[in-house]
């Protein structure tokens, strides 16, 4: 197991140009461990001096076997694994999975739970874009942006911890609603965020948007045209920065997004700077959505009361026999979903996050497939990297915003 | 009267060689960037300004194994990544230590299947295990301080 | 089913002779495996620009057909979703590639080869993507074991500990 695999040039001959086989260009391995590969991504570069002739991504270094492992667990227990796929967006993964189970089984979600889900999903989008900005800026040597972004992120993680007890892998959004109602301090904390964060986003823009160094490094680099992007299955900010206006929150709305008023930013150029502008604007729009959701949050239950699929509240277990029996059956055997197959998608910070769930009538899912956005977004890398310098390659990797947990599942 | 009292105000301190070596090893231990998955984000949070790790001597993280002393394996190690991990460990110069951060690195974590190495101690020898999924930055710092105590108590009698 | 989708489904049914099924508001069409390339070409012309995902399900121990390969399409202009199902037998499973129609099928088909063992004829670069290059077996098949390690409790801790391959220095 600890022997390295030897891959010779013969096996890759069809991917690199003939100049590599003759020895004119150099094959360089930008290995799984590298400060700027944003996870364990391996890139095989064919270099002609400093210019990249070909770029072949090699993934699989974080393959976790989640799809097979979920087939061995009940629907509730499998949700724990879903957090850890796209680890920058755990509530989003939970939301995708919960929506898929609800669609398969036919559960209703009360409106208060939908509002809480929207608030958490948008705060997570903000937090994910903060990490993207911090690491992308760090790669291009703007280290103070990294420290500022992580400072802001701590406030959002405090809110996650307040709701669910865990900073990152919350498993708070569950089929049927959310786990429990938000605590009393939630509203004050979110209002504090809404008051201070717009000015912080202005600070980042002041540091970067008109900065001549940033413009030099990002303007005109890594262009991706709209038809290439669609052909390659690219979704999310990458697609919107190429000019295509497609956002699942507006075009196939879920979880109450149709009630909120927000703008989907697009930019026609398709280069790294356009992606930066799109994501910065998305951060502002996320705050706008959170404000609307918080103002309109209705009172009511936070979980469906269909106790065949959703555990009853702990307070009822002491007084009601049916609640006890439902609780026992759900935690030992799990609920049995009807036979069928569905596909349900949400908009994660990286693109379309979809779950294909197939059930054969038993308590464990028969097949769970995760359509993760970074898998298709990374396929656009070889196209974007033809003829760029190695330093520009780093900027392009940063702008695609891949998360290897998404790709390798 | 000891030497220290006579020469103390000239800025001279006496101690043992062991203590000096161990003190210098702990005060500027540079970790290698080995963030694999979710724990890497908490490691980055621990390095950022809120839970600053440079208070503990880890001012910067070196990406090159030749220039680092400590490898914090943060995240799940898949079967494809295990030989790479071993090779990087072999490339680090002595003295070196390994902290296994998080549940996946310590014991396989949530994932008990064909693709994840059940505990990174099947690949490299580990000094400190930090539990959590992911561990809070404070837990990681506690793990680092535990490692420092371990290093402080190391003897040079066996020639290291 | 919406009218736009209904007309699209009717034209596909006419050309490829299959019955569409609708469940939970989603439409799924079964297409015979030799006609899948033509079907995908027509689906693309009908306005489905995005191949959202391509996946497979294994129905072992049922040998014929053992695999169902699924193609999920999204139309940005019409705001519609469509799913095509292809039955693939268990013995020597192969399908023609659709990389020339949708470029992101490249890695999706590599993943199906890696995880299920379904060969795609005409694929430019069919090699393993998620597992190591020298791995044997196709992990997502139902007859492939999960490969889990036995949980260690106090009564079997020492036995398991002796068998665990700890690293030497």
XYZ file of C-alpha atoms in Angstrom:
738
model
C 0.000 0.000 0.000
C 2.852 2.350 0.639
C 4.473 1.856 -2.774
C 4.085 4.762 -5.136
C 2.556 4.054 -8.492
C 4.844 4.623 -11.416
C 3.059 6.220 -14.317
C 5.200 6.469 -17.391
C 4.951 8.946 -20.219
C 3.596 6.174 -22.463
C 0.349 6.039 -20.590
C -0.157 9.774 -20.904
C 1.061 10.097 -24.469
C -2.408 10.722 -25.787
C -2.909 13.650 -23.460
C 0.304 15.598 -23.935
C 1.572 17.067 -27.178
C 4.284 15.374 -29.241
C 6.844 17.881 -28.079
C 6.767 16.289 -24.639
C 7.548 12.858 -26.010
C 10.481 14.269 -27.965
C 11.725 15.973 -24.831
C 11.309 19.569 -25.932
C 8.830 20.463 -23.227
C 9.077 19.564 -19.574
C 6.556 17.495 -17.666
C 6.217 18.892 -14.180
C 4.175 17.372 -11.407
C 2.400 19.964 -9.274
C 1.765 17.343 -6.696
C -0.978 16.633 -4.270
C 0.825 18.571 -1.586
C 1.325 22.124 -2.721
C 0.494 25.364 -0.980
C -1.840 26.590 -3.631
C -3.726 23.597 -4.884
C -6.565 24.190 -2.429
C -6.675 20.636 -1.292
C -5.068 17.543 -2.704
C -5.262 18.242 -6.394
C -2.503 16.931 -8.604
C -1.779 18.765 -11.824
C 0.482 17.373 -14.498
C 1.853 20.360 -16.327
C 3.573 20.315 -19.648
C 5.752 23.391 -19.635
C 7.589 25.138 -22.410
C 9.813 27.317 -20.264
C 7.343 29.225 -18.149
C 4.354 28.761 -20.435
C 1.873 25.986 -19.791
C 1.224 23.959 -22.931
C -1.046 21.377 -21.332
C -2.539 20.904 -17.893
C -3.904 17.506 -16.868
C -5.688 17.324 -13.519
C -5.395 14.084 -11.576
C -7.996 13.705 -8.855
C -8.901 10.949 -6.448
C -6.503 11.692 -3.632
C -9.371 12.394 -1.266
C -11.758 9.666 -2.416
C -13.802 8.695 0.595
C -16.303 6.212 -0.777
C -19.258 8.208 0.537
C -21.702 6.939 -2.060
C -21.087 3.320 -1.190
C -20.980 3.992 2.522
C -24.339 5.735 2.456
C -25.902 2.571 1.044
C -24.999 0.794 4.249
C -26.631 3.298 6.598
C -30.212 4.370 7.199
C -31.432 7.657 5.749
C -30.907 9.593 8.971
C -27.458 8.233 9.714
C -26.295 8.783 6.144
C -26.849 12.514 6.487
C -23.859 12.807 8.782
C -21.607 11.832 5.911
C -23.122 14.412 3.625
C -21.681 17.315 5.650
C -18.188 16.235 4.949
C -18.389 16.245 1.178
C -18.143 19.918 0.349
C -16.633 20.939 3.611
C -16.971 24.638 2.974
C -20.734 24.341 2.769
C -22.002 21.734 5.252
C -25.505 23.201 5.749
C -25.871 23.333 1.967
C -25.071 19.648 1.639
C -27.529 18.863 4.402
C -30.126 20.962 2.623
C -29.629 19.106 -0.661
C -29.911 15.728 1.038
C -32.880 16.714 3.177
C -34.739 18.095 0.187
C -34.099 14.882 -1.721
C -35.425 12.725 1.107
C -38.430 14.997 1.546
C -39.219 14.781 -2.158
C -38.892 11.004 -2.180
C -40.986 10.442 0.893
C -43.437 13.325 0.538
C -42.707 15.338 3.679
C -43.833 18.878 4.251
C -41.559 21.523 5.745
C -43.070 24.231 7.965
C -42.388 27.848 6.849
C -40.343 28.749 9.901
C -37.973 25.916 9.145
C -37.710 27.076 5.557
C -36.757 30.571 6.683
C -34.119 29.211 9.064
C -32.760 27.014 6.270
C -32.463 30.020 3.957
C -30.661 32.078 6.604
C -28.159 29.315 7.290
C -27.623 28.554 3.617
C -26.919 32.191 2.813
C -24.621 32.657 5.795
C -22.748 29.574 4.659
C -22.496 30.980 1.153
C -20.995 34.143 2.624
C -18.573 32.118 4.710
C -17.539 29.984 1.760
C -16.874 33.043 -0.378
C -14.837 34.498 2.478
C -12.595 31.449 2.519
C -12.345 31.590 -1.272
C -11.318 35.256 -1.100
C -8.842 34.614 1.686
C -7.105 31.702 -0.025
C -7.188 33.183 -3.519
C -5.724 36.426 -2.236
C -3.155 34.495 -0.204
C -2.025 32.695 -3.355
C -1.520 36.047 -5.047
C 0.388 37.318 -2.010
C -2.271 39.534 -0.411
C -1.949 38.052 3.039
C -3.842 40.658 5.016
C -7.056 39.796 3.158
C -6.660 36.231 4.424
C -6.497 37.389 8.023
C -9.452 39.735 7.631
C -11.625 37.062 6.021
C -10.956 34.533 8.712
C -11.722 37.119 11.364
C -15.171 37.655 9.819
C -15.699 33.958 9.453
C -15.448 33.495 13.211
C -18.676 35.447 13.732
C -20.563 33.203 11.355
C -19.120 30.098 12.959
C -20.306 31.420 16.313
C -23.831 31.466 14.932
C -23.509 27.908 13.636
C -22.283 26.813 17.012
C -25.123 28.619 18.723
C -27.715 26.747 16.646
C -26.274 23.288 16.507
C -23.309 22.977 18.843
C -20.758 22.422 16.071
C -18.762 25.044 14.216
C -18.572 23.403 10.851
C -20.234 20.019 10.374
C -23.574 20.988 11.800
C -26.106 18.384 10.514
C -28.669 20.911 11.650
C -30.910 20.799 8.595
C -32.621 17.410 8.612
C -35.440 15.875 6.559
C -38.669 17.441 7.771
C -37.260 20.741 8.962
C -34.377 21.591 11.212
C -33.139 19.817 14.298
C -34.399 22.269 16.915
C -35.519 25.855 17.138
C -32.930 28.615 17.055
C -31.912 29.915 20.496
C -32.912 33.311 21.853
C -29.578 34.967 21.043
C -29.773 34.012 17.369
C -31.630 37.076 16.141
C -29.415 39.557 17.944
C -26.289 37.874 16.657
C -27.511 37.832 13.062
C -28.556 41.488 13.275
C -25.103 42.333 14.526
C -23.657 40.603 11.489
C -26.018 42.441 9.151
C -24.967 45.734 10.694
C -21.198 45.287 10.494
C -20.497 43.032 7.518
C -21.402 45.332 4.616
C -18.690 47.710 5.728
C -16.223 44.820 5.956
C -17.012 43.803 2.384
C -16.316 47.421 1.424
C -12.929 47.066 3.112
C -12.017 44.037 1.003
C -13.131 45.828 -2.122
C -11.065 48.841 -1.160
C -8.040 46.599 -0.818
C -8.427 44.671 -4.047
C -10.871 45.907 -6.667
C -8.947 48.953 -7.892
C -5.552 47.669 -6.862
C -3.199 47.778 -9.887
C -1.353 44.681 -8.714
C -4.578 42.721 -8.413
C -5.787 43.962 -11.788
C -2.518 43.000 -13.432
C -2.731 39.511 -12.092
C -6.374 38.824 -12.752
C -7.636 40.913 -15.674
C -7.821 38.976 -18.909
C -6.511 35.739 -17.408
C -8.216 32.400 -17.884
C -11.059 33.331 -20.178
C -13.906 30.873 -20.512
C -16.597 31.506 -23.080
C -20.241 30.868 -22.328
C -20.739 28.029 -24.804
C -17.596 26.257 -23.633
C -18.769 26.619 -20.067
C -22.176 25.108 -20.811
C -20.656 22.333 -22.875
C -18.391 21.442 -19.979
C -21.230 21.373 -17.460
C -19.926 24.339 -15.499
C -22.410 25.929 -13.093
C -22.327 28.500 -10.350
C -20.293 31.721 -10.191
C -17.982 30.348 -12.887
C -20.880 30.185 -15.340
C -22.321 33.516 -14.242
C -18.956 35.194 -14.754
C -19.043 33.988 -18.368
C -22.294 35.791 -18.952
C -24.930 33.092 -18.534
C -27.602 34.023 -16.011
C -28.477 30.706 -14.369
C -29.024 30.457 -10.653
C -31.128 27.676 -9.207
C -32.379 29.967 -6.467
C -34.147 32.111 -9.044
C -34.777 29.705 -11.911
C -35.883 26.580 -10.038
C -36.589 27.999 -6.585
C -36.714 25.850 -3.482
C -37.224 26.330 0.224
C -39.063 29.636 -0.120
C -36.495 31.521 -2.204
C -39.210 32.853 -4.483
C -40.355 35.224 -1.729
C -37.052 37.022 -1.430
C -35.890 39.873 -3.579
C -32.285 39.621 -4.733
C -30.131 40.132 -7.798
C -28.108 37.445 -9.567
C -24.850 39.107 -10.715
C -23.327 38.219 -14.073
C -20.351 39.501 -16.011
C -19.710 38.886 -19.675
C -15.903 38.671 -19.760
C -15.299 35.279 -18.209
C -11.872 35.971 -16.761
C -10.553 35.736 -13.223
C -11.437 39.344 -12.436
C -15.041 38.783 -13.520
C -15.316 35.812 -11.186
C -13.954 37.935 -8.371
C -16.548 40.645 -9.020
C -19.392 38.119 -9.264
C -18.512 36.523 -5.950
C -18.117 39.842 -4.161
C -21.551 40.910 -5.346
C -22.983 37.542 -4.311
C -21.708 38.151 -0.795
C -23.657 41.399 -0.618
C -26.782 39.763 -2.014
C -26.522 36.992 0.570
C -26.659 39.563 3.334
C -29.709 41.073 1.682
C -31.481 37.709 1.617
C -30.606 37.039 5.259
C -32.084 40.369 6.262
C -35.328 39.690 4.434
C -35.619 36.177 5.823
C -34.948 37.365 9.350
C -37.523 40.140 9.118
C -40.172 37.836 7.754
C -39.505 34.755 9.824
C -42.896 33.369 10.823
C -43.653 31.767 14.154
C -44.500 28.115 14.264
C -43.046 24.634 14.482
C -39.625 23.904 13.059
C -40.196 20.269 12.213
C -42.839 18.408 10.310
C -45.207 16.515 12.590
C -45.273 13.420 10.402
C -43.721 11.225 13.037
C -43.416 8.288 10.718
C -40.354 9.966 9.207
C -39.387 12.768 11.555
C -38.472 12.087 15.193
C -40.943 13.586 17.681
C -39.691 16.274 20.075
C -38.015 14.904 23.185
C -40.550 16.572 25.445
C -43.327 14.408 24.044
C -41.574 11.148 24.665
C -42.290 11.288 28.356
C -46.025 11.683 27.919
C -47.077 9.984 24.696
C -46.780 6.278 23.895
C -46.890 6.760 20.135
C -44.101 9.298 20.312
C -41.944 6.802 22.174
C -42.647 4.049 19.687
C -41.945 6.317 16.705
C -38.707 7.486 18.287
C -37.608 3.926 18.946
C -38.416 2.709 15.453
C -36.747 5.676 13.789
C -33.510 5.369 15.680
C -33.185 1.591 15.453
C -34.568 0.591 12.076
C -35.141 3.886 10.325
C -38.078 4.770 8.144
C -38.836 2.933 4.922
C -39.014 5.104 1.864
C -41.344 4.184 -1.009
C -39.804 2.754 -4.167
C -38.702 5.364 -6.681
C -35.949 7.664 -7.828
C -35.618 11.417 -7.700
C -33.079 14.082 -8.487
C -33.087 17.295 -6.515
C -30.648 20.184 -6.787
C -29.738 23.284 -4.787
C -27.404 26.168 -5.518
C -24.225 25.761 -3.512
C -21.532 28.464 -3.469
C -19.811 26.522 -6.232
C -22.692 25.635 -8.492
C -25.434 23.071 -8.824
C -25.314 20.558 -6.009
C -27.658 17.704 -6.804
C -28.617 14.460 -5.162
C -29.927 11.467 -7.095
C -31.654 9.219 -4.600
C -33.056 5.836 -5.468
C -34.927 3.663 -3.063
C -36.003 0.032 -3.300
C -38.472 0.203 -0.440
C -36.120 -0.616 2.416
C -34.782 1.547 5.229
C -31.430 2.172 3.549
C -30.975 4.143 0.338
C -30.315 1.864 -2.633
C -28.212 4.401 -4.501
C -27.129 7.901 -3.577
C -25.283 9.876 -6.203
C -24.006 13.356 -5.507
C -23.788 15.682 -8.457
C -21.095 17.934 -7.122
C -20.288 21.230 -8.843
C -16.502 21.200 -8.503
C -16.273 17.946 -10.512
C -17.493 19.626 -13.661
C -15.949 23.004 -12.880
C -12.516 21.395 -12.776
C -12.992 19.942 -16.252
C -12.758 23.484 -17.569
C -9.192 23.834 -16.253
C -7.310 22.310 -19.236
C -9.204 24.625 -21.566
C -8.528 27.749 -19.542
C -4.854 27.027 -19.011
C -3.590 26.771 -22.554
C -0.751 29.207 -23.078
C -0.712 30.911 -19.676
C 2.269 31.463 -17.410
C 2.691 29.339 -14.313
C 1.932 32.320 -12.104
C -1.351 32.845 -13.937
C -2.150 29.180 -13.431
C -2.162 29.784 -9.693
C -4.602 32.664 -10.132
C -6.865 30.486 -12.288
C -6.933 27.626 -9.786
C -7.840 30.097 -7.105
C -10.665 31.537 -9.157
C -12.306 28.227 -10.013
C -12.869 27.691 -6.263
C -12.683 23.941 -6.117
C -13.125 21.935 -2.994
C -11.578 18.508 -3.328
C -14.081 16.886 -1.023
C -16.684 17.736 -3.663
C -14.712 16.221 -6.499
C -13.550 13.043 -4.885
C -16.530 12.379 -2.686
C 27.383 30.878 45.509
C 26.594 29.613 42.047
C 28.062 30.811 38.826
C 24.771 32.477 38.023
C 24.858 34.750 40.994
C 28.327 35.892 40.184
C 27.783 36.418 36.495
C 24.011 36.981 36.549
C 24.022 40.667 35.851
C 26.267 40.085 32.884
C 23.389 38.168 31.211
C 24.589 34.606 31.771
C 22.208 31.746 32.510
C 23.198 28.181 33.313
C 21.163 25.176 32.341
C 21.536 21.667 30.983
C 22.193 20.858 27.323
C 18.990 18.827 27.156
C 16.889 21.736 28.254
C 18.437 24.058 25.735
C 17.937 21.658 22.879
C 14.363 20.887 23.788
C 13.576 24.540 24.372
C 14.909 25.552 21.008
C 13.026 22.737 19.295
C 9.702 23.758 20.725
C 10.002 27.485 20.451
C 10.163 27.579 16.694
C 8.595 24.414 15.390
C 7.441 24.936 11.826
C 4.567 22.795 10.673
C 4.301 21.478 7.157
C 1.207 22.388 5.199
C -0.571 19.076 5.034
C -4.200 20.003 5.079
C -6.207 17.413 3.260
C -9.889 18.005 4.004
C -12.162 19.773 6.473
C -9.647 19.752 9.307
C -7.416 21.878 7.103
C -9.915 24.697 7.329
C -9.840 24.539 11.119
C -6.055 24.440 10.960
C -6.150 27.596 8.844
C -8.516 29.143 11.391
C -6.077 28.259 14.127
C -3.322 29.988 12.167
C -5.429 33.095 11.534
C -5.740 35.989 13.910
C -8.490 34.762 16.236
C -6.701 31.681 17.570
C -3.223 32.689 16.674
C -0.772 29.805 16.451
C 2.254 32.000 15.999
C 2.088 32.689 19.721
C 3.351 29.138 20.040
C 6.246 29.518 17.678
C 4.469 28.420 14.505
C 4.872 31.708 12.783
C 4.647 30.253 9.317
C 3.811 26.990 7.659
C 6.306 25.691 5.199
C 5.073 23.834 2.197
C 8.356 22.112 1.622
C 9.006 19.071 3.813
C 12.726 19.777 3.817
C 12.187 22.903 5.879
C 9.643 21.792 8.430
C 9.739 19.891 11.704
C 6.147 19.023 12.336
C 3.579 17.364 10.099
C -0.010 17.985 11.117
C -2.000 15.412 9.162
C -5.313 17.214 8.954
C -8.051 15.296 7.228
C -8.902 11.910 5.846
C -6.133 9.986 4.120
C -7.375 7.942 1.184
C -5.663 4.842 -0.147
C -4.326 6.798 -3.120
C -2.818 9.439 -0.859
C -1.141 7.080 1.643
C 2.096 6.492 -0.331
C 2.416 10.225 -0.942
C 2.084 10.822 2.800
C 4.802 8.302 3.547
C 7.117 9.806 0.979
C 6.663 13.296 2.394
C 7.292 12.000 5.896
C 10.506 10.363 4.709
C 11.616 13.614 3.132
C 11.413 15.542 6.393
C 14.741 15.849 8.198
C 15.169 14.637 11.779
C 13.951 15.629 14.362
C 10.361 15.351 13.231
C 7.023 14.861 14.897
C 3.558 14.037 13.648
C 0.263 15.286 15.011
C -2.754 13.405 13.755
C -5.507 16.008 13.720
C -9.118 15.001 13.681
C -11.005 11.743 13.831
C -10.341 10.656 10.264
C -6.599 10.866 10.678
C -6.643 9.210 14.096
C -8.949 6.283 13.485
C -10.777 6.589 10.190
C -13.505 8.759 11.667
C -16.997 8.583 10.241
C -15.768 6.669 7.194
C -15.252 2.965 7.737
C -14.837 1.711 4.182
C -12.500 0.608 1.427
C -11.261 4.051 0.513
C -10.053 5.635 3.764
C -6.995 4.532 5.710
C -8.272 3.699 9.182
C -5.939 5.844 11.145
C -2.836 7.500 9.771
C -0.690 5.563 12.231
C -0.833 2.727 9.706
C 1.406 4.896 7.525
C 3.515 7.147 9.769
C 4.303 6.968 13.507
C 2.188 9.494 15.367
C 3.106 11.462 18.475
C -0.106 13.226 19.432
C -3.696 12.462 18.441
C -6.200 15.312 18.500
C -9.836 14.220 18.537
C -12.774 16.065 17.039
C -14.607 16.281 13.781
C -13.196 18.808 13.092
C -11.373 19.676 16.320
C -11.831 23.238 17.440
C -8.762 25.424 16.970
C -8.394 25.428 20.743
C -8.273 21.637 20.716
C -5.537 21.745 18.103
C -3.600 24.223 20.179
C -4.016 21.939 23.185
C -2.604 19.127 21.079
C 0.367 21.281 20.121
C 1.034 22.219 23.738
C 0.874 18.512 24.645
C 3.446 17.856 21.955
C 5.652 20.568 23.408
C 5.480 18.923 26.813
C 6.429 15.637 25.190
C 9.390 17.248 23.442
C 10.482 19.017 26.604
C 10.737 15.691 28.366
C 12.802 14.001 25.662
C 16.247 12.845 26.646
C 19.357 13.087 24.528
C 20.849 10.029 26.135
C 19.891 7.839 23.154
C 21.806 10.044 20.805
C 18.976 11.942 19.071
C -46.230 17.179 -16.934
C -45.865 20.619 -18.500
C -46.870 21.090 -22.115
C -43.404 22.016 -23.383
C -41.934 18.967 -21.725
C -44.848 16.849 -22.914
C -44.211 17.784 -26.540
C -40.498 17.067 -26.191
C -41.162 13.727 -24.554
C -43.666 12.821 -27.254
C -41.174 13.502 -30.037
C -38.546 11.409 -28.252
C -40.973 8.592 -27.676
C -41.898 8.589 -31.347
C -38.276 8.300 -32.462
C -37.015 5.860 -29.885
C -40.155 3.983 -29.020
C -40.087 4.031 -25.242
C -42.570 4.933 -22.565
C -41.959 7.893 -20.295
C -42.715 7.526 -16.626
C -43.455 10.406 -14.323
C -42.835 10.357 -10.605
C -42.688 13.177 -8.054
C -42.895 15.663 -10.923
C -39.896 14.256 -12.787
C -39.919 12.630 -16.205
C -37.785 9.605 -16.933
C -37.454 7.969 -20.373
C -36.025 4.537 -21.128
C -33.855 4.500 -24.267
C -32.307 1.382 -25.868
C -28.540 1.376 -25.582
C -27.739 1.413 -29.310
C -29.760 4.614 -29.834
C -28.403 6.636 -26.931
C -26.030 8.806 -28.990
C -28.775 9.825 -31.398
C -31.127 10.445 -28.472
C -28.607 12.689 -26.728
C -28.005 14.581 -29.962
C -31.713 15.191 -30.328
C -32.086 16.178 -26.682
C -29.328 18.732 -27.168
C -31.039 20.169 -30.230
C -34.343 20.365 -28.394
C -32.843 22.856 -25.958
C -31.169 20.911 -23.141
C -27.763 22.597 -23.020
C -26.479 21.194 -19.753
C -25.721 17.580 -18.905
C -26.185 17.854 -15.157
C -24.979 14.417 -14.269
C -24.437 10.913 -15.523
C -24.575 8.049 -13.098
C -25.372 4.370 -12.843
C -27.209 2.005 -10.533
C -26.277 -1.636 -10.036
C -29.067 -4.157 -9.665
C -27.030 -7.231 -8.772
C -27.902 -10.154 -8.525
C -30.155 -9.449 -11.485
C -27.868 -10.147 -14.443
C -29.810 -8.833 -17.405
C -30.004 -5.881 -17.292
C -27.648 -5.360 -14.410
C -26.817 -1.681 -14.734
C -29.077 1.262 -15.417
C -27.079 4.230 -16.689
C -28.820 7.538 -16.095
C -28.392 10.798 -17.941
C -29.840 13.923 -16.305
C -30.337 16.942 -18.565
C -31.200 20.533 -17.661
C -32.514 23.128 -20.053
C -31.594 26.684 -19.144
C -33.803 28.283 -21.773
C -36.906 26.217 -21.052
C -36.362 25.635 -17.297
C -36.921 21.900 -17.647
C -35.315 18.694 -16.439
C -35.248 15.348 -18.225
C -33.792 11.955 -17.372
C -32.838 9.158 -19.751
C -32.326 5.588 -18.564
C -30.314 3.006 -20.478
C -30.262 -0.679 -19.539
C -26.855 -2.296 -19.755
C -26.295 -6.042 -19.314
C -23.978 -7.365 -16.627
C -21.802 -9.452 -18.929
C -19.341 -7.219 -20.841
C -21.118 -3.922 -20.169
C -20.437 -1.306 -22.813
C -22.033 1.852 -24.173
C -21.082 4.382 -26.840
C -19.618 7.596 -25.553
C -21.388 10.943 -25.772
C -18.250 13.023 -25.249
C -18.635 14.608 -28.675
C -22.064 15.981 -27.721
C -21.482 17.006 -24.113
C -17.872 17.506 -23.105
C -18.354 16.949 -19.400
C -19.311 13.362 -20.116
C -15.561 12.784 -20.376
C -14.908 12.558 -16.661
C -18.367 11.203 -15.871
C -17.761 8.194 -18.114
C -14.328 7.694 -16.603
C -15.959 7.599 -13.205
C -18.486 4.999 -14.392
C -15.662 2.876 -15.759
C -13.797 3.200 -12.471
C -16.709 2.563 -10.155
C -18.849 0.129 -12.158
C -16.737 -1.315 -14.936
C -18.890 -0.030 -17.789
C -16.735 0.475 -20.862
C -17.444 3.394 -23.165
C -16.453 2.750 -26.757
C -14.880 5.728 -28.468
C -13.894 7.492 -25.266
C -10.619 9.420 -25.762
C -9.094 8.653 -22.395
C -10.692 5.791 -20.456
C -8.659 5.262 -17.290
C -9.342 5.237 -13.596
C -10.091 8.575 -12.061
C -10.913 8.202 -8.369
C -9.180 4.975 -7.380
C -5.418 4.347 -7.698
C -4.241 3.226 -11.112
C -3.422 -0.321 -10.036
C -6.624 -0.949 -8.065
C -8.487 -4.153 -8.817
C -12.218 -4.259 -8.841
C -14.990 -1.774 -9.308
C -16.022 -0.414 -5.901
C -19.616 0.712 -6.428
C -20.813 -2.668 -7.652
C -23.083 -4.405 -5.187
C -20.912 -7.510 -4.982
C -17.861 -5.466 -3.980
C -17.534 -5.460 -0.174
C -17.662 -2.230 1.777
C -14.254 -3.079 3.197
C -14.858 -1.815 6.660
C -12.702 -2.417 9.678
C -14.321 -4.211 12.575
C -15.127 -1.782 15.393
C -12.894 -2.310 18.389
C -14.666 -2.955 21.642
C -13.039 -4.043 24.874
C -13.581 -7.749 24.221
C -11.863 -7.814 20.828
C -9.526 -4.872 21.170
C -6.320 -6.867 21.618
C -7.048 -9.244 18.746
C -7.664 -6.391 16.337
C -4.743 -4.384 17.646
C -2.335 -7.221 16.878
C -3.561 -7.424 13.304
C -3.460 -3.684 12.614
C -0.507 -2.719 10.408
C 1.105 0.024 12.443
C 3.914 1.948 10.780
C 7.484 1.420 11.798
C 9.793 4.438 12.051
